[in-house]
Coordinates of C-alpha atoms in Angstrom, one line a residue:
X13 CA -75.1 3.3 -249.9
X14 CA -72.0 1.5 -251.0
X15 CA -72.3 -2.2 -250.2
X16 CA -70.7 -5.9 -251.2
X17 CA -73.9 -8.1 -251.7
X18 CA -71.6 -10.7 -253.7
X19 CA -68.2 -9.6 -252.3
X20 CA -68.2 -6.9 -255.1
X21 CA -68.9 -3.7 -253.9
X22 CA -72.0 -2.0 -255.3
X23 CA -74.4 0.7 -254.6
X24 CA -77.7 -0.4 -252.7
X25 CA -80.9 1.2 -251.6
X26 CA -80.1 0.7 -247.6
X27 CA -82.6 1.2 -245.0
X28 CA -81.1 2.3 -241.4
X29 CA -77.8 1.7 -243.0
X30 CA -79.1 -2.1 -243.1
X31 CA -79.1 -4.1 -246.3
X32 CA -81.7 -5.9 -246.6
X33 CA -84.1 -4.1 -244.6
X34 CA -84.4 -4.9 -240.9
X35 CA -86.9 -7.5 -240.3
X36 CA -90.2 -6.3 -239.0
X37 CA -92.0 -8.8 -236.3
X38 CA -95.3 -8.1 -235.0
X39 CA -98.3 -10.6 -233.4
X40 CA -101.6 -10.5 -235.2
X41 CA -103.8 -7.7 -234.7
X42 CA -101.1 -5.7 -234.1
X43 CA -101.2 -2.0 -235.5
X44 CA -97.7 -1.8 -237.0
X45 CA -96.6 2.1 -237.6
X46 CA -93.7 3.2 -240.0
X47 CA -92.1 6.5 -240.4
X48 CA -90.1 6.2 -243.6
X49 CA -88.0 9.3 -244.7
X50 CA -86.5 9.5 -248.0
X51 CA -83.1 9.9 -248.3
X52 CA -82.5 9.2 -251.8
X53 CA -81.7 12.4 -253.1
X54 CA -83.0 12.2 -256.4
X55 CA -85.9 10.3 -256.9
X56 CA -88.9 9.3 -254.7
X57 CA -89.8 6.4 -253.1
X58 CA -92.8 3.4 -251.8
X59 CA -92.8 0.6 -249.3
X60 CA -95.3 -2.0 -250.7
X61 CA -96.2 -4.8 -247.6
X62 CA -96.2 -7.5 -249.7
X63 CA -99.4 -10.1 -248.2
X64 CA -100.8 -6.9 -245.9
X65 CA -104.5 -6.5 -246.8
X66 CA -104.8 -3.4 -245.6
X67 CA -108.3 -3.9 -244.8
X68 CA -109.4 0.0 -243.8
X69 CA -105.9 1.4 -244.4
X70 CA -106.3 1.6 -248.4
X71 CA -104.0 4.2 -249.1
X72 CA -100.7 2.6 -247.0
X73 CA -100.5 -0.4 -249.6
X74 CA -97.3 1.7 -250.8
X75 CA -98.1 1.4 -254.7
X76 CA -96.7 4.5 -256.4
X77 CA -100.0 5.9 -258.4
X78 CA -102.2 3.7 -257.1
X79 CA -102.8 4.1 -253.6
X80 CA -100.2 7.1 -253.0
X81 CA -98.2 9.5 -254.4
X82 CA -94.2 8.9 -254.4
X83 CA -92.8 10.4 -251.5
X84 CA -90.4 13.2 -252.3
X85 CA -87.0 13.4 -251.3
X86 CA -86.5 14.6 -247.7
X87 CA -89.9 14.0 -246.9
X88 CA -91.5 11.5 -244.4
X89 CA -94.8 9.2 -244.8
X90 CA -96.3 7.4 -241.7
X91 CA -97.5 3.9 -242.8
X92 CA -100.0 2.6 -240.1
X93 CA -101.9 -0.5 -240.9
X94 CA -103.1 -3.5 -239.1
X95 CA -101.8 -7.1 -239.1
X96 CA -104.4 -9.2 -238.8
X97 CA -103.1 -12.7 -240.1
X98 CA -99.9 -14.8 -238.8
X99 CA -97.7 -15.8 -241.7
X100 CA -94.5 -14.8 -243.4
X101 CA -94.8 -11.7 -245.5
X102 CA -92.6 -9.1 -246.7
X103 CA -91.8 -5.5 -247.8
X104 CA -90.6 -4.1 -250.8
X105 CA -90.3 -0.7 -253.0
X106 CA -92.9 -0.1 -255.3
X107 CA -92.0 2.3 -257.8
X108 CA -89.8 2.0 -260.8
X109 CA -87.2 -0.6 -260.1
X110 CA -86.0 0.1 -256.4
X111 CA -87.0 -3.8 -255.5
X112 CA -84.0 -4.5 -258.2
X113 CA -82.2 -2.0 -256.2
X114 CA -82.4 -4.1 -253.2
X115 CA -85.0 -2.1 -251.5
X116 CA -86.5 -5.0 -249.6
X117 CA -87.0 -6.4 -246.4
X118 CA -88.9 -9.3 -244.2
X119 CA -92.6 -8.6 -242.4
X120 CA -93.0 -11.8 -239.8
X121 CA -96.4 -11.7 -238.4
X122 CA -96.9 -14.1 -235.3
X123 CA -99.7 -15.6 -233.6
X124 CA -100.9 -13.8 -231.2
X125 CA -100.0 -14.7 -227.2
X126 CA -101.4 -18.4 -226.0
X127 CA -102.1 -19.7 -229.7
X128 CA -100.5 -22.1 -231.4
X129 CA -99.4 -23.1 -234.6
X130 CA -101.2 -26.3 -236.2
X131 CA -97.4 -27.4 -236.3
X132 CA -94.6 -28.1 -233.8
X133 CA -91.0 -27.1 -234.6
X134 CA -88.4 -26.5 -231.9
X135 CA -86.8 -23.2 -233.9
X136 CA -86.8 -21.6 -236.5
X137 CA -84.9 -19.3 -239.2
X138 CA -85.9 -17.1 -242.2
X139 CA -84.3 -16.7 -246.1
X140 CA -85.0 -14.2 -247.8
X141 CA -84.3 -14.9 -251.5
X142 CA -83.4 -12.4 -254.0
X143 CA -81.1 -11.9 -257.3
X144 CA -78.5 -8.9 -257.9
X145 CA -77.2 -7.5 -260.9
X146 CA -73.7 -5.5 -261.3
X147 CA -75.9 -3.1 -263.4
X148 CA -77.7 -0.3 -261.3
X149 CA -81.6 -0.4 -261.1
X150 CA -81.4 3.3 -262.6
X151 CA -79.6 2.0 -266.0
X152 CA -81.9 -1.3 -266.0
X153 CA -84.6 0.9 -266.4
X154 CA -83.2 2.7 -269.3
X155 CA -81.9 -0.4 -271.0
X156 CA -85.6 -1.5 -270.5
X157 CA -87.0 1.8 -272.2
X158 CA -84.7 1.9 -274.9
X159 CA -85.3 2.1 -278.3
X160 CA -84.5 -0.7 -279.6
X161 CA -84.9 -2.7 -276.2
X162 CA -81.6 -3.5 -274.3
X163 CA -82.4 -6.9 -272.4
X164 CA -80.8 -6.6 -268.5
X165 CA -79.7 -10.3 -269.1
X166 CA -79.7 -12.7 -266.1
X167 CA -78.5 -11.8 -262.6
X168 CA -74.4 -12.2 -261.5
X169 CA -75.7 -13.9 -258.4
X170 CA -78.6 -14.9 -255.7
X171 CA -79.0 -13.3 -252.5
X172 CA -79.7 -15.8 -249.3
X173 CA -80.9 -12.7 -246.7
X174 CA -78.6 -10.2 -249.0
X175 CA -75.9 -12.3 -249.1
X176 CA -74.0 -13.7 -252.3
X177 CA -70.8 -14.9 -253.8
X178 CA -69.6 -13.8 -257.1
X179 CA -66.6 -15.5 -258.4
X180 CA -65.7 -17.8 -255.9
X181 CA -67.7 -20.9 -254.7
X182 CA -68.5 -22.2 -251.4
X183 CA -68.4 -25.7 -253.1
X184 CA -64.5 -27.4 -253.5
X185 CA -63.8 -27.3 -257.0
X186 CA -64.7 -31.2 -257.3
X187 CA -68.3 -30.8 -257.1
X188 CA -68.6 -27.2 -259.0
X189 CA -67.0 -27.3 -263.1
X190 CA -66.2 -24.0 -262.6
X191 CA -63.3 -22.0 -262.8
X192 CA -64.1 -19.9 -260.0
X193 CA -62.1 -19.8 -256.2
X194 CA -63.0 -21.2 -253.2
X195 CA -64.5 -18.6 -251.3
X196 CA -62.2 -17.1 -248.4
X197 CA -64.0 -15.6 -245.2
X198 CA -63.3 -14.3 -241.8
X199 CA -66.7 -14.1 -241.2
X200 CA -67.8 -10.2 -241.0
X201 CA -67.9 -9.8 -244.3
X202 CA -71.3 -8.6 -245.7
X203 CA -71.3 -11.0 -248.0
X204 CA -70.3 -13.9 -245.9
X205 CA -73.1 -16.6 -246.3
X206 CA -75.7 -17.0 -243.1
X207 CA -74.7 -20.4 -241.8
X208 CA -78.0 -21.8 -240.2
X209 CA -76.4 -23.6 -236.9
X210 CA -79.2 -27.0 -235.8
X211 CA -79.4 -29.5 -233.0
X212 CA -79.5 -32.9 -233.9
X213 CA -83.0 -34.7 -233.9
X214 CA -84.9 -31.1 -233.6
X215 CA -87.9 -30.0 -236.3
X216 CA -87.1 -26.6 -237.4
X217 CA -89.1 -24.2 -239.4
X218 CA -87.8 -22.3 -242.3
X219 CA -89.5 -19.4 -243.5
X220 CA -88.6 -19.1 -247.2
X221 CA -89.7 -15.7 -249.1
X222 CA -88.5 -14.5 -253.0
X223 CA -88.4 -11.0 -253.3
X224 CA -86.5 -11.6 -257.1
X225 CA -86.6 -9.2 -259.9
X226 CA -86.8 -12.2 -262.5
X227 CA -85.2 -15.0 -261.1
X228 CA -87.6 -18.6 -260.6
X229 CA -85.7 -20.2 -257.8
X230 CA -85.8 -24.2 -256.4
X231 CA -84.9 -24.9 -252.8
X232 CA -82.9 -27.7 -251.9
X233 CA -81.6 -29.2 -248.4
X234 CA -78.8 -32.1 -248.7
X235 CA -80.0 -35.5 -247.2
X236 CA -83.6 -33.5 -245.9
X237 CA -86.6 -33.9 -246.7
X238 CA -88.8 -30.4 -246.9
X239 CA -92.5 -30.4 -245.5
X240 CA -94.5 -27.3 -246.8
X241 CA -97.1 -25.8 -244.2
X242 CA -97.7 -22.6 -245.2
X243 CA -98.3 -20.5 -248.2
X244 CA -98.3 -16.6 -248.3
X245 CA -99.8 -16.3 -245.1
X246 CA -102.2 -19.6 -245.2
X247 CA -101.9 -22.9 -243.8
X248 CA -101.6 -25.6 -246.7
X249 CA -102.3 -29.3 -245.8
X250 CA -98.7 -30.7 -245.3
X251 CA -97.4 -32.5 -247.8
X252 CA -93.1 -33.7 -248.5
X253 CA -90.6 -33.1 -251.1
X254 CA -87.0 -33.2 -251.8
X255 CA -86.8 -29.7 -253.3
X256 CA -89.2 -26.9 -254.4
X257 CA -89.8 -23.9 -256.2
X258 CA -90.9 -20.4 -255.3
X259 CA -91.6 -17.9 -257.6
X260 CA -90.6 -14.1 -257.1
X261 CA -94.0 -12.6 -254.6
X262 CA -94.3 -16.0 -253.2
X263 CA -93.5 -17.2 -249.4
X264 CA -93.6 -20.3 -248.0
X265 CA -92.8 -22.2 -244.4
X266 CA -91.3 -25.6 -244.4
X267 CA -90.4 -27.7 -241.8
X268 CA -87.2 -30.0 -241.9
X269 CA -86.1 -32.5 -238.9
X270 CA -82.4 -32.7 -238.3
X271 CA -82.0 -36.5 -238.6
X272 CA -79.1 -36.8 -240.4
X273 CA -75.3 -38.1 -239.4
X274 CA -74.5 -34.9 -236.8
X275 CA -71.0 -35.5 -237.7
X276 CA -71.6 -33.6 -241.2
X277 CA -72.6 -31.1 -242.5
X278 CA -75.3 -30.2 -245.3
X279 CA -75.7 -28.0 -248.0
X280 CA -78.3 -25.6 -248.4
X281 CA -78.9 -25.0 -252.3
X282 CA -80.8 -22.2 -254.5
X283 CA -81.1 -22.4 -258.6
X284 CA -82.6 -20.5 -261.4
X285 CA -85.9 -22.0 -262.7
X286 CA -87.8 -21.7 -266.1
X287 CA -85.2 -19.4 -267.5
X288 CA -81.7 -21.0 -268.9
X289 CA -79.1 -20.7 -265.9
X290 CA -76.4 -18.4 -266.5
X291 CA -76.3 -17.2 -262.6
X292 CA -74.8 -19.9 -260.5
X293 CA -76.0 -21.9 -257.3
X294 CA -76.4 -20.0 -254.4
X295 CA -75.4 -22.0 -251.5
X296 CA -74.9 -21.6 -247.5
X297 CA -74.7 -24.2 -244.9
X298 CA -76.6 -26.3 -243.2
X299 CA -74.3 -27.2 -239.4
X300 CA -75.2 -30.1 -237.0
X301 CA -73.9 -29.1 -233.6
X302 CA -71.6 -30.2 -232.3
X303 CA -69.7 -30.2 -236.0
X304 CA -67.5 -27.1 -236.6
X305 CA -68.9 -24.5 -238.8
X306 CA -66.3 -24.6 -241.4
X307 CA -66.3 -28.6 -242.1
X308 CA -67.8 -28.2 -245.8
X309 CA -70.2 -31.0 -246.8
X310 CA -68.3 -34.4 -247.8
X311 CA -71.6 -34.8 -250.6
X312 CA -72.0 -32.3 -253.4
X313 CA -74.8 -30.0 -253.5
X314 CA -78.3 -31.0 -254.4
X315 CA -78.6 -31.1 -258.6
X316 CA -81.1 -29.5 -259.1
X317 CA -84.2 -30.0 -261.5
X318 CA -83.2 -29.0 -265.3
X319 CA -84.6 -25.6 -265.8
X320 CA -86.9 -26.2 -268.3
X321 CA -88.0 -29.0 -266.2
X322 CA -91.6 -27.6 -266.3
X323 CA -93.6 -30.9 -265.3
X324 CA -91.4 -31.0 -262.2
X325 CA -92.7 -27.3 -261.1
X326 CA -96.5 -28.3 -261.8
X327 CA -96.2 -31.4 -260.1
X328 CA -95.0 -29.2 -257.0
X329 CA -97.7 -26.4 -256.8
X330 CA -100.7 -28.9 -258.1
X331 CA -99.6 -30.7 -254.8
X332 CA -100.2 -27.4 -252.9
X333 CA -104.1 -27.2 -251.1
X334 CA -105.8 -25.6 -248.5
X335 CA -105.3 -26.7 -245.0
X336 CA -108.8 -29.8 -243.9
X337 CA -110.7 -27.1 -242.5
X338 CA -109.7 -23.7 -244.1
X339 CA -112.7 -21.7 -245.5
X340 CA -114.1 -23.1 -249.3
X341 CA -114.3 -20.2 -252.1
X342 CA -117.8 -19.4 -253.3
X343 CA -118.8 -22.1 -255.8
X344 CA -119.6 -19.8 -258.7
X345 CA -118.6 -16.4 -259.5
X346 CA -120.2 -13.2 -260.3
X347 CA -117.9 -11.5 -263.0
X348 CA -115.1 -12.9 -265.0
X349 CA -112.3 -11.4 -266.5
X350 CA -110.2 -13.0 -268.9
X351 CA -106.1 -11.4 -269.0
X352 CA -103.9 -12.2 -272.4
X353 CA -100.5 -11.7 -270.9
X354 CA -98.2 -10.6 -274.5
X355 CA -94.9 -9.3 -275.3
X356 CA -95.5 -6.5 -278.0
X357 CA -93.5 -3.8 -279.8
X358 CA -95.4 0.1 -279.3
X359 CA -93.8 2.7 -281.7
X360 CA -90.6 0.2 -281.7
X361 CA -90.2 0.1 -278.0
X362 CA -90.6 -3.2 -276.5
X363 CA -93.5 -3.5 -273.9
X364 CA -95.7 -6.4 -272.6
X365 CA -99.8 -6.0 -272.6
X366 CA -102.5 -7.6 -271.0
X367 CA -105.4 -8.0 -273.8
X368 CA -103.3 -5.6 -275.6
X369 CA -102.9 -3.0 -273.4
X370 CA -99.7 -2.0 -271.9
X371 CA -99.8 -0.5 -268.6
X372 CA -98.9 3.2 -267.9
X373 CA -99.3 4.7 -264.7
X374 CA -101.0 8.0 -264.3
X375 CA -99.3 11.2 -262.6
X376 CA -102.1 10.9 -260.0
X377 CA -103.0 8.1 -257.7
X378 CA -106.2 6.2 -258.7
X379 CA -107.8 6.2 -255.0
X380 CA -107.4 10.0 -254.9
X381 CA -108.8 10.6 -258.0
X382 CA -111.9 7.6 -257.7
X383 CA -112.9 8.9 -254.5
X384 CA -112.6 12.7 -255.2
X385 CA -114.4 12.0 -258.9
X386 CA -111.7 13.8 -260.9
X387 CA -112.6 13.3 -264.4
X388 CA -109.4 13.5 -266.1
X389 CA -106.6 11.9 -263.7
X390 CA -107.6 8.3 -266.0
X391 CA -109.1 7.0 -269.3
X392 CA -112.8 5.8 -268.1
X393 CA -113.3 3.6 -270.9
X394 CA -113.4 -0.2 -269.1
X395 CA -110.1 -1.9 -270.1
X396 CA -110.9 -5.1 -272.1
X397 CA -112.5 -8.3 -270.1
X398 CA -111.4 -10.9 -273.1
X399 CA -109.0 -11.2 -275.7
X400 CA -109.9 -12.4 -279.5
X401 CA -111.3 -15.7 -279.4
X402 CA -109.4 -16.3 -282.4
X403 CA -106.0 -15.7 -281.0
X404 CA -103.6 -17.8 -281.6
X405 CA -101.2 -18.4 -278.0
X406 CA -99.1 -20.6 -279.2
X407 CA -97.6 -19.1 -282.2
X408 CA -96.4 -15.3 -282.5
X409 CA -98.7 -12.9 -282.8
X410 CA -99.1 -11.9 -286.7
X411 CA -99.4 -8.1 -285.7
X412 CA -97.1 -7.5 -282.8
X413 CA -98.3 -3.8 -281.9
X414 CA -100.0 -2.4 -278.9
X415 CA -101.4 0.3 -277.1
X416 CA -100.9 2.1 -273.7
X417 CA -103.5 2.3 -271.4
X418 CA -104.5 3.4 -267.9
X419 CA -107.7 2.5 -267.0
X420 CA -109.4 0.5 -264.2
X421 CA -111.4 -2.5 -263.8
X422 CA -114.4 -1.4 -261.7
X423 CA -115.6 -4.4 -259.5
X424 CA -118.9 -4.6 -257.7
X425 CA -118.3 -4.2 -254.3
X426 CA -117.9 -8.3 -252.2
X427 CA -119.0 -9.6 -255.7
X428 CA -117.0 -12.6 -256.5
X429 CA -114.7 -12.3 -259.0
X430 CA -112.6 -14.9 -261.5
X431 CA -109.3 -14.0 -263.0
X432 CA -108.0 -16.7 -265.7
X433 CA -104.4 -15.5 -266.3
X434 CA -103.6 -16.9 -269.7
X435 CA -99.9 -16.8 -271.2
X436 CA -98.9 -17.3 -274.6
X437 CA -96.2 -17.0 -277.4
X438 CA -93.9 -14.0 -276.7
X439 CA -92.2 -11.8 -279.6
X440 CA -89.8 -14.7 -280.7
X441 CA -90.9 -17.7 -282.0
X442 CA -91.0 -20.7 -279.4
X443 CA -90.8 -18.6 -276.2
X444 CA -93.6 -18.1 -273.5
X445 CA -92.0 -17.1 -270.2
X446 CA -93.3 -18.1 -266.5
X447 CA -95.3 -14.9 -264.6
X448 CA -95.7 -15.0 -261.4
X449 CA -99.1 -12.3 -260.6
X450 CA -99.9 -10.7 -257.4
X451 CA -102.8 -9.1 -256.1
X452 CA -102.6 -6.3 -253.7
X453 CA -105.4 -6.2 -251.1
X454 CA -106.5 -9.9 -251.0
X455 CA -105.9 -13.0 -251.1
X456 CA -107.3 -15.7 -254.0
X457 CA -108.0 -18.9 -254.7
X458 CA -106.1 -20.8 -256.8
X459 CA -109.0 -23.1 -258.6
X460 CA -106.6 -24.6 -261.4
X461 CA -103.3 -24.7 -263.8
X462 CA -104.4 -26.2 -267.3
X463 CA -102.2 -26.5 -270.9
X464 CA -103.0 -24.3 -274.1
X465 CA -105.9 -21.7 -274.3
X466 CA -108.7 -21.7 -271.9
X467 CA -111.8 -22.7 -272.9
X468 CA -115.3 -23.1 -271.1
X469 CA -114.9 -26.7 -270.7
X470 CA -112.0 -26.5 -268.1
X471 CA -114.0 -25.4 -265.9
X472 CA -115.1 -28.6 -265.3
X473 CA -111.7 -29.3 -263.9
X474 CA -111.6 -26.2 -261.6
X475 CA -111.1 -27.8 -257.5
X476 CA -113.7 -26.1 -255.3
X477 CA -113.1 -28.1 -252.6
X478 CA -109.7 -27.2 -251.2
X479 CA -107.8 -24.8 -253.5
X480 CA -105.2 -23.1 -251.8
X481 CA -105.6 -19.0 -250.8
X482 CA -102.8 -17.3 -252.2
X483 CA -101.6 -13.9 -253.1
X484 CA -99.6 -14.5 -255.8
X485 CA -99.4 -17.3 -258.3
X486 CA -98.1 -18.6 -261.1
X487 CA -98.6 -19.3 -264.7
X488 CA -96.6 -21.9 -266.7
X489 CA -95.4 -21.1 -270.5
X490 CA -98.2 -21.7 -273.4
X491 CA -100.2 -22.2 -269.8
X492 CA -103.2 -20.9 -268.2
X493 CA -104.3 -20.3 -264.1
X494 CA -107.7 -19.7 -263.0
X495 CA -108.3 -17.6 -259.3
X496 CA -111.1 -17.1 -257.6
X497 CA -111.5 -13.6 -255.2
X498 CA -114.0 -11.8 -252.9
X499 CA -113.9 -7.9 -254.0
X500 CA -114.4 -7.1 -249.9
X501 CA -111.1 -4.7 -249.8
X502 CA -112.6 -0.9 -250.7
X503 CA -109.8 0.9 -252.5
X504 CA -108.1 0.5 -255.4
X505 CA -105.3 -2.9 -256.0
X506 CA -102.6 -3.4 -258.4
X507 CA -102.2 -6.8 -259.7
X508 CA -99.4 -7.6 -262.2
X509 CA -96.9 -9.5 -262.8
X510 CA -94.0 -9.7 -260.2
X511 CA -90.9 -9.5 -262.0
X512 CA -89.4 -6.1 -262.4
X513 CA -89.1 -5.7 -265.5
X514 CA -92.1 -6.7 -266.7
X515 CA -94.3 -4.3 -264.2
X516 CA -92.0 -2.2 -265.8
X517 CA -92.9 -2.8 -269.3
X518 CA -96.4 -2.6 -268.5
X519 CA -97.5 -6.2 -267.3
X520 CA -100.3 -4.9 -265.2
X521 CA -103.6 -4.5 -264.2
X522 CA -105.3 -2.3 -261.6
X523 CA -108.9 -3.3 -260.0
X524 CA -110.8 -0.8 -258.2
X525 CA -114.1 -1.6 -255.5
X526 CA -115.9 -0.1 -253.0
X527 CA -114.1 3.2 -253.3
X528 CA -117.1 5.4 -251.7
X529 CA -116.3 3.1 -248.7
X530 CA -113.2 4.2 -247.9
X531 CA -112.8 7.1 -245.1
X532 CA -110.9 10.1 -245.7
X533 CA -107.3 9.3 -247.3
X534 CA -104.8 11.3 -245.9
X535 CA -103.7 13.9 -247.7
X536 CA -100.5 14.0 -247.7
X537 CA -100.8 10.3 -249.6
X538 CA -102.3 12.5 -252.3
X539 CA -99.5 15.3 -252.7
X540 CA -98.8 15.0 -256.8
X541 CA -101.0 15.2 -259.9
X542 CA -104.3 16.7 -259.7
X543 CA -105.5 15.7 -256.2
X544 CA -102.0 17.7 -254.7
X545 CA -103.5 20.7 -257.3
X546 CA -107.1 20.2 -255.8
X547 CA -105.7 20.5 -252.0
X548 CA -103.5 23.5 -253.2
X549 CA -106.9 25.5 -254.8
X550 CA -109.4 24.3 -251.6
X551 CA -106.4 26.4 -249.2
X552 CA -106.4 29.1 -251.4
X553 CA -110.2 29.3 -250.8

C-alpha cells in the first residue's frame, strides 16, 4: 500500500492497512492464533516471531524453506503457537527481503495475572526501530543478485515505530549542520514523530526493539540516564548508561526516571553504528507534563558515540549478564561448531559464506523433507564444523571464491551445543563488518566476545557463571563470540545473520534436532517442492 514513512510517499508491505504491523499483546502461556492471508498479488509471503520458541509448534516459526512453505497469494495460514515467556519480542517477514519492505510488527508478551516484574515502573511505552530505503525491497534484491553486485547503500532514514523524517529536521538548524528544514506538522501525518508524553518524578519502562535491515543503531535520552533490565526476553542484572546500542534482532527494556527540570523538554536520539553515517539522526520527543508538546528542547541532541567507536559498543554488551539467580549454562559442551563468516565472489556474483559455503535455500522446507525422509529435497553431506586452521582473518582471503550449499547441521537431540561465530576480513582490504546472528527456536548463552581468531586457549576466558541468555548476538569486526545452547527444540532452526542483505547473500546456517519428535506438521505448511508433490501422489492413491 502507498504510505509516507519519512514524509515521502512510498510503497509498503501493510498489514490491516496498518504500517508497521499492529502490535500483538498476549500474557504468558497464552496460545496466540493468527490467520494471515496474503494479499500481495505477486509473490508469497512468512511471518517469522522473532524470540517465540515454538516449543511443539515447529512448523509456525514462519521461515520460508525451513519450517514452511511460502504462502501463495490469496491463500491463508493459521499460525498457532504458545507464549510461554514475558518479554518484548517481535514479528517480521521471512522470505526474500519483505522485513526491508517494512513487513514488521511488535509481539509484547506479559506476565501472567498476579506476577510481577523483578522491577517497578509506573508506565511504559515501546519503539520499534527500523531503517527505510527510497529503493523498493523488490529492486534491493536485484541490485543484490546482480552481476557485478550493486551495493543498496545506506538507508534515507530511521524509523521510531514507522515513523521518519527525510529532509527536514526536528532539531532548529543551530544544533543540526545541515541544510535540511525544520520539520512542519499538524500532527496526523504518518510520518509525524511519536512524542512519548511523562510525569515528572515517575520510572517508566521503555521497550526498545530493532527490526533494521542493516542499520547498528545507539539509543540516547537527553539529561537521562538508561537502566537496562531485560534482554530478548531475559532478565539481565541492572546495570546504567548514558546511551546504548542494539543491533538489528535485538530487544531490550530500559527503565528511565523522569527527574529532570519539568519545564523542558528532552530529546530522544537514534544513530547509525559500526557503518559510516550517511542516514541522519532520528529523533522524537521526550515531554514533561505539564510542558507543551511543541516546546523543542533548549539543549541539542545527545552526540552520539563516533561510529567506528567499537570499544564503546564492547564495553556496553560485556556489561550485559544474567539476572543473580537466572539458570547457569552447562559447564562443558557436547559438540562444537566453529562458523567462518566471509564475503566471497561465486561465478562473479557477490555472496557471503559461512566456512565457505554460501547459503541457498531449497524449493522444499527442511522439516517436511527430514521428517518424511525425502532423499533428494537437500545435499546430505554435513556442512563443514571448522574452517582452515591456517586462515588468515585479518587480511583478504588470497582465493576469494565460494560454493553454494544447502545442507544441515544434524544435532543430537538436548546435547549441548557451542557456536563460536568468528568474523574476518571481507572482499576489500581493511573491512570486517559487525553481524548480528540469530537463532530461531532457542535461546543461547553468550559465554564471551574476544579480538582476532579464536583459539583453544580463550576458552579459558569463557564466563560460566552469569552469561546472559540471548537470541541474537553480536560479533565485532576482526572479532569473535562464543554461545552456548541446549538442542531441546525438535524441528529444524535457521540461524544467520540478521541483516537483510546478507541472509540474502547467503550468511546462514540451518541446525536440525529431534526431528522424529515432532508430531504431524500440517500439511498445508508443506504445500511446494516435493512434500506438496508427495501429498498430491498419496490423494491420487
Amino acid at each position: 500500500m502507498y504510505w509516507s514513512p519519512d514524509c515521502v510517499e512510498n510503497v509498503v508491505i501493510g498489514i490491516n492497512g496498518q504500517f508497521p504491523g499492529p502490535t500483538i499483546r498476549a500474557l504468558a502461556g497464552d496460545t496466540i492464533s493468527v490467520e494471515l492471508t496474503n494479499k500481495l498479488n505477486t509473490e508469497g509471503v512468512v511471518i517469522h516471531w522473532h524470540g517465540i520458541r515454538q516449543f511443539g509448534t515447529p512448523w509456525a516459526d514462519g521461515a520460508a524453506s525451513i519450517s514452511q512453505c511460502a504462502i501463495n497469494p490469496g491463500e491463508t495460514f493459521v499460525y498457532r503457537f504458545k507464549v510461554d515467556k514475558a518479554g518484548t519480542y517481535f514479528y517480521h517477514g521471512h522470505y526474500g527481503m519483505q522485513r526491508s519492505g517494512g513487513l514488521y510488527g511488535s509481539l509484547i508478551v506479559d506476565l501472567p495475572e498476579g506476577e510481577k516484574e523483578p522491577f517497578h515502573y509506573d508506565g511504559e511505552f515501546n519503539l520499534l526501530l527500523s531503517d527505510w530505503w527510497h529503493k523498493s525491497s523488490q529492486l534491493q534484491e536485484v541490485d543484490l543478485s546482480s552481476k557485478p553486485f550493486r551495493w543498496i547503500g545506506e538507508p534515507q532514514t530511521l524509523l521510531m515505530n514507522g515513523r521518519g523524517q527525510y529532509n527536514c529536521s526536528l532539531a532548529a538548524a543551530q544544533f543540526i549542520n545541515s541544510s535540511s528544514s525544520i520539520c512542519e506538522f499538524r500532527g496526523n501525518e504518518p510520518c509525524a514523530p511519536q512524542i512519548l508524553h511523562v510525569h515528572p518524578n515517575k520510572t517508566y519502562r521503555l521497550r526498545v526493539t530493532s527490526t533494521t535491515a542493516l542499520a547498528s543503531l545507539n539509543l540516547a535520552i537527553g539529561n537521562h540516564k538508561l537502566v537496562v533490565v531485560e534482554a530478548d526476553g531475559n532478565y539481565v542484572q541492572p546495570f546504567s548508561v548514558d546511551d546504548m546500542d542494539i543491533y538489528s534482532g535485538e530487544s531490550y527494556s530500559i527503565l528511565f526516571t523522569t527527574d529532570q527540570d519539568p519545564s523542558k523538554n528532552y530529546w530522544i536520539s537514534l544513530s547509525v553504528r559500526g557503518r559510516e553515517p550517511k542516514t541522519p539522526q532520528a529523533l522524537t520527543i521526550l515531554n514533561y507534563f505539564p510542558t507543551s508538546a511543541s516546546k523543542l528542547p533548549t539543549s541539542p541532541p545527545p552526540i552520539a558515540p563516533l561510529w567506528n567507536d567499537y570499544n564503546h559498543s564492547k564495553a556496553f554488551s560485556n556489561k550485559i549478564h544474567a539476572r543473580m539467580g537466572s539458570a547457569k549454562p552447562p559447564t562443558t559442551y557436547d559438540h562444537r561448531i566453529i562458523l567462518l563468516s566471509t564475503q566471497n565472489s561465486i561465478d562473479g556474483y557477490t555472496k557471503w559464506a559461512i566456512n565457505n559455503v554460501s547459503l541457498v535455500l531449497p524449493a522444499t522446507p527442511y522439516l517436511g523433507s527430514i521428517k518424511y525422509g525425502l532423499k533428494n529435497a537437500f545435499d546430505h553431506k554435513n556442512p563443514p564444523e571448522d574452517f582452515p586452521s591456517d586462515y588468515d582473518v585479518m587480511k583478504q582471503a588470497p582465493n576469494p571464491n565460494s560454493t553454494y550449499g544447502n545442507g544441515v547441521y544434524m544435532l543430537s537431540f538436548n546435547s549441548t551445543v557451542d557456536v563460536v561465530l568468528q568474523n574476518a576480513n571481507a572482499l576489500a582490504a581493511n573491512v570486517s563488518d559487525i553481524h548480528p546472528w540469530h537463532l530461531h527456536g532457542h535461546v543461547f548463552w553468550v559465554l564471551g566476545y574476544g579480538e582476532g581468531k579464536f583459539t583453544e586457549e580463550d576458552e579459558a576466558k569463557f564466563n560460566l557463571k552469569n552469561p546472559p541468555l540471548r537470541n541474537t548476538a553480536v560479533i565485532f569486526p576482526y572479532g569473535w563470540t562464543a554461545l552456548r545452547f541446549v538442542a531441546d527444540n525438535p524441528g529444524v532452526w535457521a540461524f544467520h545473520c540478521h541483516i537483510e542483505p546478507h541472509l540474502h547473500m547467503g550468511m546462514g546456517v540451518v541446525f536440525a534436532e529431534g526431528v522424529d519428535r515432532v508430531r504431524k506438521v500440517p500439511n498445508d505448511a508443506l504445500t511446494c517442492g516435493l512434500t506438496g508433490k508427495m501429498f498430491l501422489n498419496n490423494k491420487g492413491h
